[in-house]
XYZ file of C-alpha atoms in Angstrom:
555
model
C 56.380 50.822 165.573
C 54.703 52.639 168.418
C 54.192 50.445 171.433
C 50.581 49.627 172.135
C 50.550 50.506 175.807
C 47.323 48.784 176.743
C 48.465 45.534 175.111
C 45.339 45.308 173.002
C 45.176 44.906 169.259
C 44.841 48.362 167.657
C 43.095 47.182 164.538
C 39.850 45.487 165.605
C 36.531 47.280 165.530
C 33.317 46.488 167.351
C 30.631 47.715 164.952
C 27.880 47.319 167.528
C 29.110 50.296 169.555
C 29.124 52.747 166.682
C 25.787 54.329 165.828
C 27.328 56.295 162.949
C 28.043 53.170 160.906
C 25.464 51.886 158.395
C 24.113 48.377 158.530
C 26.179 45.608 157.008
C 25.584 45.174 153.293
C 23.955 48.563 152.755
C 25.026 50.663 149.787
C 27.420 53.509 150.565
C 27.515 56.674 148.432
C 31.095 57.516 147.493
C 31.639 60.839 145.712
C 35.383 60.281 145.380
C 35.196 57.102 143.309
C 32.796 56.172 140.524
C 31.919 52.917 142.304
C 28.991 53.239 144.686
C 30.251 50.430 146.906
C 33.967 49.632 146.782
C 34.750 45.908 147.258
C 36.972 46.379 150.281
C 34.211 48.251 152.133
C 31.972 45.217 152.460
C 34.664 42.701 153.369
C 33.525 40.826 156.524
C 34.597 42.648 159.667
C 35.709 45.884 158.008
C 34.563 49.356 158.896
C 31.839 50.743 156.688
C 31.672 54.503 156.526
C 29.467 57.115 154.920
C 31.900 58.649 152.444
C 29.888 61.836 152.281
C 30.708 62.466 155.920
C 34.394 62.531 154.940
C 34.237 64.226 151.544
C 37.227 66.413 152.425
C 39.632 63.460 152.250
C 40.641 61.297 149.292
C 40.021 57.913 150.914
C 37.786 56.412 153.612
C 39.024 56.792 157.178
C 40.991 53.972 158.721
C 39.398 51.632 161.199
C 41.468 53.251 163.983
C 38.921 56.079 163.925
C 36.348 53.785 165.458
C 38.666 51.217 167.042
C 38.006 49.825 170.469
C 41.132 48.472 172.101
C 39.843 44.925 172.362
C 40.981 41.560 171.106
C 38.120 39.908 169.288
C 37.863 37.791 166.159
C 40.963 38.451 163.994
C 40.608 39.777 160.463
C 43.355 39.298 157.871
C 42.888 42.855 156.595
C 43.378 44.315 160.068
C 47.124 43.697 159.698
C 47.522 45.764 156.530
C 47.877 49.238 158.055
C 50.169 48.129 160.901
C 52.438 46.395 158.397
C 52.663 49.550 156.266
C 53.622 51.479 159.387
C 56.170 48.853 160.435
C 57.902 48.957 157.044
C 57.882 52.748 156.755
C 59.045 53.564 160.283
C 61.782 50.938 160.556
C 64.098 51.336 157.580
C 67.126 49.438 158.944
C 67.522 45.993 160.442
C 68.271 47.594 163.815
C 65.073 49.633 163.784
C 63.050 46.586 162.744
C 64.360 44.394 165.569
C 63.861 47.205 168.077
C 60.254 47.626 166.916
C 59.586 43.893 167.204
C 61.094 43.916 170.692
C 58.840 46.766 171.798
C 55.841 44.996 170.293
C 56.637 41.808 172.208
C 57.202 43.675 175.473
C 53.845 45.386 175.117
C 52.226 41.937 175.100
C 53.977 40.668 178.203
C 57.094 39.060 176.744
C 60.150 39.347 179.003
C 63.535 40.237 177.551
C 66.304 37.805 178.458
C 70.028 38.528 178.414
C 72.276 35.901 176.861
C 74.964 36.973 179.337
C 72.927 35.958 182.374
C 71.616 32.583 183.631
C 68.118 31.578 182.561
C 67.699 28.778 185.086
C 65.347 30.691 187.389
C 63.731 32.884 184.737
C 62.214 30.609 182.086
C 59.065 28.951 183.413
C 55.935 27.202 182.160
C 53.411 29.707 180.830
C 56.108 32.335 180.368
C 56.812 34.454 177.273
C 60.330 35.611 176.439
C 62.644 37.029 173.796
C 66.367 37.481 173.335
C 68.334 39.617 170.873
C 71.756 39.250 169.324
C 73.669 42.244 167.953
C 70.459 44.255 167.958
C 69.805 42.809 164.492
C 68.427 39.332 165.244
C 65.681 38.312 167.646
C 64.187 35.054 168.911
C 60.881 35.051 170.796
C 59.341 32.027 172.477
C 56.388 31.084 174.653
C 56.292 28.042 176.922
C 52.987 26.215 177.229
C 51.377 26.040 180.643
C 51.192 22.254 180.293
C 54.718 21.846 178.908
C 56.573 18.626 179.745
C 60.269 18.078 179.197
C 60.976 16.374 175.903
C 57.914 17.838 174.199
C 58.499 19.448 170.849
C 58.893 23.000 169.662
C 56.843 24.662 166.919
C 59.323 26.959 165.193
C 58.968 29.661 162.544
C 62.320 30.933 161.253
C 62.649 33.940 158.976
C 65.130 36.700 158.245
C 64.702 40.374 159.023
C 67.591 41.804 157.005
C 66.976 43.198 153.534
C 69.020 43.957 150.444
C 70.555 47.340 151.187
C 73.720 49.426 151.044
C 76.078 50.005 153.962
C 78.117 53.095 154.743
C 81.818 52.234 154.496
C 83.986 52.256 157.660
C 85.759 55.344 156.349
C 83.047 57.003 154.311
C 84.701 60.353 153.509
C 85.438 60.758 149.814
C 87.311 63.534 148.019
C 85.075 66.326 146.760
C 84.423 65.772 143.058
C 83.258 68.586 140.759
C 81.915 70.414 143.790
C 79.851 67.482 145.089
C 80.171 65.935 148.532
C 79.853 62.166 148.140
C 79.525 59.224 150.500
C 81.419 55.957 150.449
C 78.949 53.061 150.425
C 79.123 49.339 149.692
C 76.390 46.991 148.445
C 74.911 44.473 150.870
C 73.834 41.406 148.892
C 72.243 42.432 145.579
C 71.913 46.162 146.236
C 73.200 48.944 143.976
C 71.337 47.464 141.048
C 69.553 49.687 138.532
C 66.548 50.178 140.826
C 68.720 52.271 143.187
C 69.304 55.038 140.652
C 67.502 58.352 141.176
C 65.858 57.330 144.440
C 65.406 59.518 147.518
C 67.770 57.875 149.987
C 67.960 58.350 153.727
C 70.679 57.301 156.161
C 70.122 55.428 159.410
C 71.259 52.641 161.694
C 72.885 52.278 165.076
C 75.441 54.601 166.663
C 77.701 53.670 169.559
C 77.773 56.584 171.970
C 79.967 57.074 175.033
C 78.019 58.293 178.025
C 80.370 60.870 179.490
C 78.726 60.587 182.914
C 79.034 56.822 183.341
C 81.813 56.013 180.891
C 79.588 53.284 179.390
C 79.145 52.680 175.681
C 75.470 52.873 174.703
C 73.660 51.992 171.497
C 71.411 54.638 169.953
C 69.278 54.323 166.829
C 69.146 57.099 164.272
C 67.427 57.726 160.943
C 67.155 60.809 158.790
C 63.641 62.153 158.354
C 64.517 63.628 154.973
C 66.387 62.265 151.926
C 70.123 62.892 152.231
C 71.616 60.882 149.377
C 70.927 60.226 145.703
C 72.666 58.189 143.026
C 72.162 60.199 139.807
C 71.805 58.566 136.418
C 73.536 59.882 133.325
C 71.136 61.512 130.877
C 70.574 59.556 127.632
C 71.880 62.531 125.627
C 75.418 61.429 126.492
C 75.084 58.287 124.394
C 76.613 54.874 125.093
C 77.816 55.485 128.689
C 74.229 56.219 129.723
C 73.139 52.798 128.479
C 75.951 50.775 130.011
C 74.266 47.653 131.460
C 77.088 47.113 133.948
C 78.047 50.407 135.588
C 80.969 50.287 138.003
C 79.506 50.189 141.534
C 82.671 51.678 143.019
C 83.014 54.703 140.756
C 79.701 55.242 138.957
C 77.172 54.500 141.704
C 78.460 56.821 144.418
C 75.715 58.881 146.076
C 75.876 62.648 146.290
C 74.991 64.056 149.716
C 75.664 67.781 149.293
C 77.515 70.594 147.570
C 80.910 71.584 148.817
C 80.376 74.686 150.935
C 77.936 76.322 148.559
C 75.046 76.552 151.018
C 76.841 76.540 154.335
C 79.722 78.452 155.831
C 82.654 76.201 156.588
C 83.005 75.521 160.298
C 86.629 76.285 161.114
C 86.235 74.818 164.607
C 84.911 71.463 163.411
C 88.285 69.822 162.910
C 89.497 70.698 166.383
C 86.234 69.582 167.963
C 86.596 66.197 166.288
C 90.213 65.647 167.197
C 90.365 67.159 170.657
C 87.418 65.272 172.136
C 87.450 61.836 173.697
C 86.004 58.460 172.756
C 84.750 59.086 169.231
C 87.370 61.572 168.061
C 89.407 59.248 165.854
C 86.302 57.699 164.328
C 84.409 60.881 163.489
C 87.477 62.414 161.842
C 87.174 59.745 159.138
C 83.556 60.595 158.276
C 82.052 63.471 156.251
C 81.898 66.380 158.749
C 78.439 67.488 157.717
C 77.105 63.934 158.090
C 78.641 63.812 161.569
C 76.901 67.116 162.303
C 73.552 65.790 161.089
C 73.723 62.626 163.183
C 75.012 64.433 166.284
C 72.164 66.939 165.994
C 69.607 64.160 165.564
C 70.868 62.330 168.655
C 71.499 65.549 170.597
C 75.078 64.569 171.393
C 78.540 66.005 170.802
C 80.789 64.808 168.002
C 83.290 63.339 170.418
C 80.583 61.173 172.028
C 80.422 59.008 168.900
C 82.560 55.894 169.127
C 81.428 54.119 165.945
C 78.365 53.428 163.852
C 76.716 50.940 161.477
C 74.669 52.890 158.961
C 72.580 51.907 155.981
C 71.347 53.918 153.032
C 67.639 53.277 152.482
C 64.687 54.246 150.315
C 62.709 56.939 152.118
C 59.464 56.573 150.170
C 56.919 55.084 152.587
C 55.034 51.865 152.014
C 51.595 52.491 150.563
C 48.529 50.824 149.119
C 48.074 50.772 145.351
C 45.842 49.351 142.651
C 42.304 50.257 141.660
C 40.863 48.707 144.813
C 44.046 49.194 146.871
C 44.768 45.503 146.639
C 48.554 45.957 146.409
C 51.220 47.010 148.858
C 54.074 48.937 147.239
C 56.971 49.057 149.672
C 60.690 48.811 150.260
C 62.295 45.953 152.203
C 59.411 43.479 151.806
C 62.016 40.675 151.623
C 61.823 39.724 154.396
C 60.169 42.086 156.783
C 56.902 40.552 155.546
C 57.289 37.026 156.922
C 59.131 38.250 160.036
C 56.284 40.618 160.860
C 53.631 37.957 160.217
C 55.453 35.373 162.345
C 55.848 37.681 165.362
C 52.209 38.785 165.156
C 51.127 35.147 164.911
C 53.076 34.273 168.055
C 51.491 37.191 169.903
C 47.988 36.244 168.750
C 48.524 32.573 169.570
C 49.587 33.340 173.134
C 46.825 35.807 173.958
C 44.199 33.871 175.932
C 41.391 36.338 175.091
C 41.852 36.035 171.335
C 39.164 34.050 169.568
C 39.839 32.121 166.393
C 39.401 33.140 162.782
C 36.163 32.182 161.098
C 36.011 28.420 160.487
C 38.947 27.843 162.856
C 38.467 26.038 166.170
C 41.777 26.561 167.935
C 42.412 24.871 171.285
C 42.741 26.908 174.459
C 46.169 28.354 175.193
C 45.887 26.770 178.667
C 46.286 23.359 176.996
C 49.587 24.185 175.251
C 52.299 21.677 176.088
C 54.960 22.791 173.616
C 57.343 25.708 173.113
C 56.306 28.153 170.382
C 59.284 29.922 168.804
C 59.878 32.640 166.212
C 63.383 33.479 165.032
C 64.084 36.535 162.858
C 67.700 36.475 161.725
C 70.153 38.926 160.230
C 72.603 38.290 157.371
C 70.460 35.819 155.399
C 71.020 37.823 152.235
C 74.790 37.293 152.523
C 74.896 33.664 153.626
C 73.937 33.722 157.343
C 77.517 32.987 158.429
C 77.861 35.658 161.129
C 77.016 35.259 164.826
C 73.619 36.890 164.323
C 72.874 34.740 161.273
C 70.803 31.577 161.120
C 73.899 29.440 160.528
C 75.202 30.428 163.975
C 74.323 28.771 167.282
C 71.669 31.390 168.094
C 68.545 29.240 167.607
C 69.925 25.897 168.894
C 71.492 27.677 171.865
C 68.218 29.430 172.714
C 66.207 26.210 172.500
C 68.722 24.274 174.589
C 68.960 26.943 177.291
C 65.165 27.149 177.527
C 64.800 23.360 177.741
C 67.544 23.193 180.358
C 65.830 25.847 182.494
C 62.511 24.034 182.255
C 64.175 20.765 183.197
C 65.553 22.255 186.383
C 69.067 22.310 185.006
C 69.063 18.535 184.425
C 69.387 18.708 180.663
C 71.004 15.830 178.781
C 71.858 15.440 175.086
C 69.095 12.838 174.944
C 66.514 15.394 176.112
C 67.666 17.959 173.550
C 67.549 15.414 170.728
C 64.061 14.370 171.832
C 62.917 17.996 171.780
C 64.232 18.487 168.242
C 62.768 15.190 167.016
C 59.339 16.159 168.360
C 59.542 19.618 166.807
C 58.714 21.089 163.424
C 59.956 24.242 161.712
C 58.509 26.517 159.042
C 61.293 28.304 157.206
C 59.328 31.403 156.252
C 60.941 33.383 153.458
C 59.172 35.272 150.702
C 58.487 33.470 147.449
C 58.153 34.668 143.866
C 54.696 35.779 142.782
C 53.808 35.272 139.138
C 54.702 38.254 136.945
C 52.152 38.640 134.113
C 54.800 40.119 131.794
C 57.135 37.109 132.071
C 54.884 34.077 132.199
C 57.380 32.081 130.145
C 59.911 31.946 133.026
C 57.481 30.309 135.476
C 56.855 26.611 135.836
C 53.287 25.703 134.967
C 51.077 25.178 138.040
C 53.854 26.495 140.290
C 53.263 30.250 140.025
C 51.853 31.784 143.251
C 49.481 34.739 143.206
C 49.096 37.694 145.565
C 46.341 37.787 148.198
C 45.781 34.029 148.063
C 48.019 32.582 150.745
C 51.429 31.272 151.725
C 53.376 29.381 149.043
C 55.190 26.131 149.793
C 58.624 26.283 148.163
C 60.052 23.102 146.664
C 63.484 22.495 145.184
C 64.893 19.086 144.173
C 68.464 20.381 144.613
C 68.074 20.823 148.349
C 67.914 24.615 148.506
C 64.723 24.222 150.543
C 63.662 21.755 153.252
C 60.303 20.814 151.741
C 59.408 17.136 151.351
C 56.247 15.037 151.205
C 55.894 14.674 154.971
C 56.387 18.358 155.768
C 54.044 19.374 152.948
C 51.324 17.053 154.212
C 51.869 18.369 157.752
C 51.426 22.007 156.773
C 48.435 21.159 154.589
C 46.693 19.681 157.633
C 47.445 22.882 159.543
C 46.032 24.932 156.657
C 42.883 22.783 156.614
C 42.305 23.345 160.292
C 42.762 27.127 160.191
C 40.938 27.614 156.865
C 44.034 28.799 154.961
C 45.026 28.123 151.375
C 48.484 26.925 150.349
C 50.136 27.613 147.014
C 53.217 25.949 145.518
C 56.338 27.387 143.954
C 59.166 25.600 142.208
C 61.567 27.172 139.768
C 62.093 25.868 136.241
C 64.942 23.497 135.451
C 66.656 26.178 133.368
C 66.698 28.747 136.203
C 68.601 29.078 139.472
C 66.875 28.757 142.827
C 67.664 30.983 145.780
C 68.350 29.727 149.296
C 66.681 30.120 152.692
C 67.541 29.636 156.361
C 65.653 26.325 156.334
C 68.302 23.795 155.271
C 71.003 25.147 157.599
C 68.727 25.175 160.648
C 66.898 21.890 160.114
C 70.143 20.033 159.393
C 71.800 21.505 162.505
C 68.918 20.468 164.776
C 67.550 17.414 162.964
C 64.095 18.987 163.010
C 61.368 18.301 160.456
C 60.892 21.373 158.300
C 59.216 23.008 155.334
C 59.927 26.159 153.357
C 56.816 28.282 152.949
C 56.520 32.040 152.516
C 54.345 34.815 151.202
C 54.715 35.701 147.507
C 55.975 39.046 146.227
C 56.846 40.704 142.938
C 60.194 42.376 142.137
C 62.337 40.539 144.666
C 65.615 42.394 145.406
C 64.356 45.611 143.841
C 64.577 48.690 146.044
C 60.752 48.612 146.014
C 58.608 45.507 145.673
C 54.951 44.486 145.653
C 52.820 42.117 147.689
C 49.081 41.882 148.267
C 47.265 44.012 150.821
C 45.904 40.832 152.452
C 49.218 38.988 152.484
C 50.470 40.169 155.905
C 47.209 38.993 157.490
C 47.143 35.762 155.491
C 50.608 35.021 156.818
C 49.513 35.713 160.383
C 46.490 33.462 159.929
C 48.469 30.429 158.737
C 51.340 30.922 161.180
C 48.920 31.317 164.101
C 47.174 28.168 162.917
C 50.526 26.372 162.940
C 51.105 27.326 166.573
C 47.513 26.612 167.619
C 47.073 23.259 165.872
C 50.619 21.906 166.007
C 49.977 19.328 168.713
C 46.863 17.783 167.201
C 48.409 17.676 163.707
C 51.671 16.253 165.045
C 49.688 13.464 166.712
C 48.527 12.366 163.249
C 52.148 11.913 162.130
C 53.506 9.970 165.122
């Protein structure tokens, strides 16, 4: 995501300053579509354009064309285009966290180092964030009226996605003239949706700076498809229809032809083994892949010390449907809730942001709590690593912040009081109803797209939702004019897990599981509604804005 240097929302338009725009509600001729006035063109707050003025393009221009860099009344649809860009430009967990970090910095959040004291850095009215492993991030804002022992309003999500990882030694023997790449599934990847897709390679590379001797982290991604997992044509009979192909031997991507299009570099081996730092590592990787990454980063082979690479779908996120009411995208689970939560925190802490229609949010000057968003790695594989939600990352961050605000006089009693006065939304995507499989959904518990966040219930304890937390979030939704849906899986199906139970049980904090619905969970490409990113921002911002007054009702 490109940093917004002037720290103003890029998606809000002031129609009054644009003489080229027609009056609200007027009919708009549209030679591209048969409709004379497409529904999304007269949505409140959206740009209305004369299509004839832009007859050389296949769709109306985006609102950026007329955007003024101002923060005015938010619009749920204003988050659609930025979300598409976020998904498309940040294909790995490392890119996503880096983009969120840059976004936060552009709005005045200060990056903290976990390796340094916070005692003289965290202050009332301050905004901060801290990373772990470059793949998890926690951002928080301290209210100007904060008092020790006050609660924290927390939104916890995960930013990792089902993917495939490049193996530590990824070189494979040439087979039938093909150069292949050793990969391993992360969570539920390498399912049938990964066949015949245009796959790129990206992630983080550890590079030795030859001038300083320091090891630096660099991000890399291919801007063209490098890999593909080919299916077997149906003409070959039974093997082509095998429902359980071997992921080790039959789902190996091809990344090139052995020497057919490029002269072999006879100096490559010596350059890999005679250098320093990365020589041993790079000798275990496909030479042409090493070349490609070195060229992209403008470094020498021997500068590379190690890497963590993913294989990802290169097709960008895009709008679909007759009225462009869908988002078709990779990695929706769970870049969607992570993105919405971070944007909600930013919007909630900007003093010159007015409320949504029918929402009377209190002034940010009156905030007396800590607002927190945590986006964690490794949720899809159990959250057990140091950057996962089951680690000490969130409790440690809260406790260090509270200690700094208490002048270093932080007792277990104060920490327990903070947790008891807090509330957490565990925000993970939910299952939208699939019209082709209605029989697998529980009646009255089947969320729809473009309606709102779905509360997730599970009597077996896979979610944190209970009557109190549901009533709490419903009051928030009432105050910010949002609609809640409900999802619970049938008794004859298996429920998935979230970061909610592990975090709320570790901290003793009240909690609810609630996330935006999507179709095709764990597919390489999934579907959500075009309004869903903004609907998530709206509810999550409402949670931050109205937390204190709603919490007072439950004391």
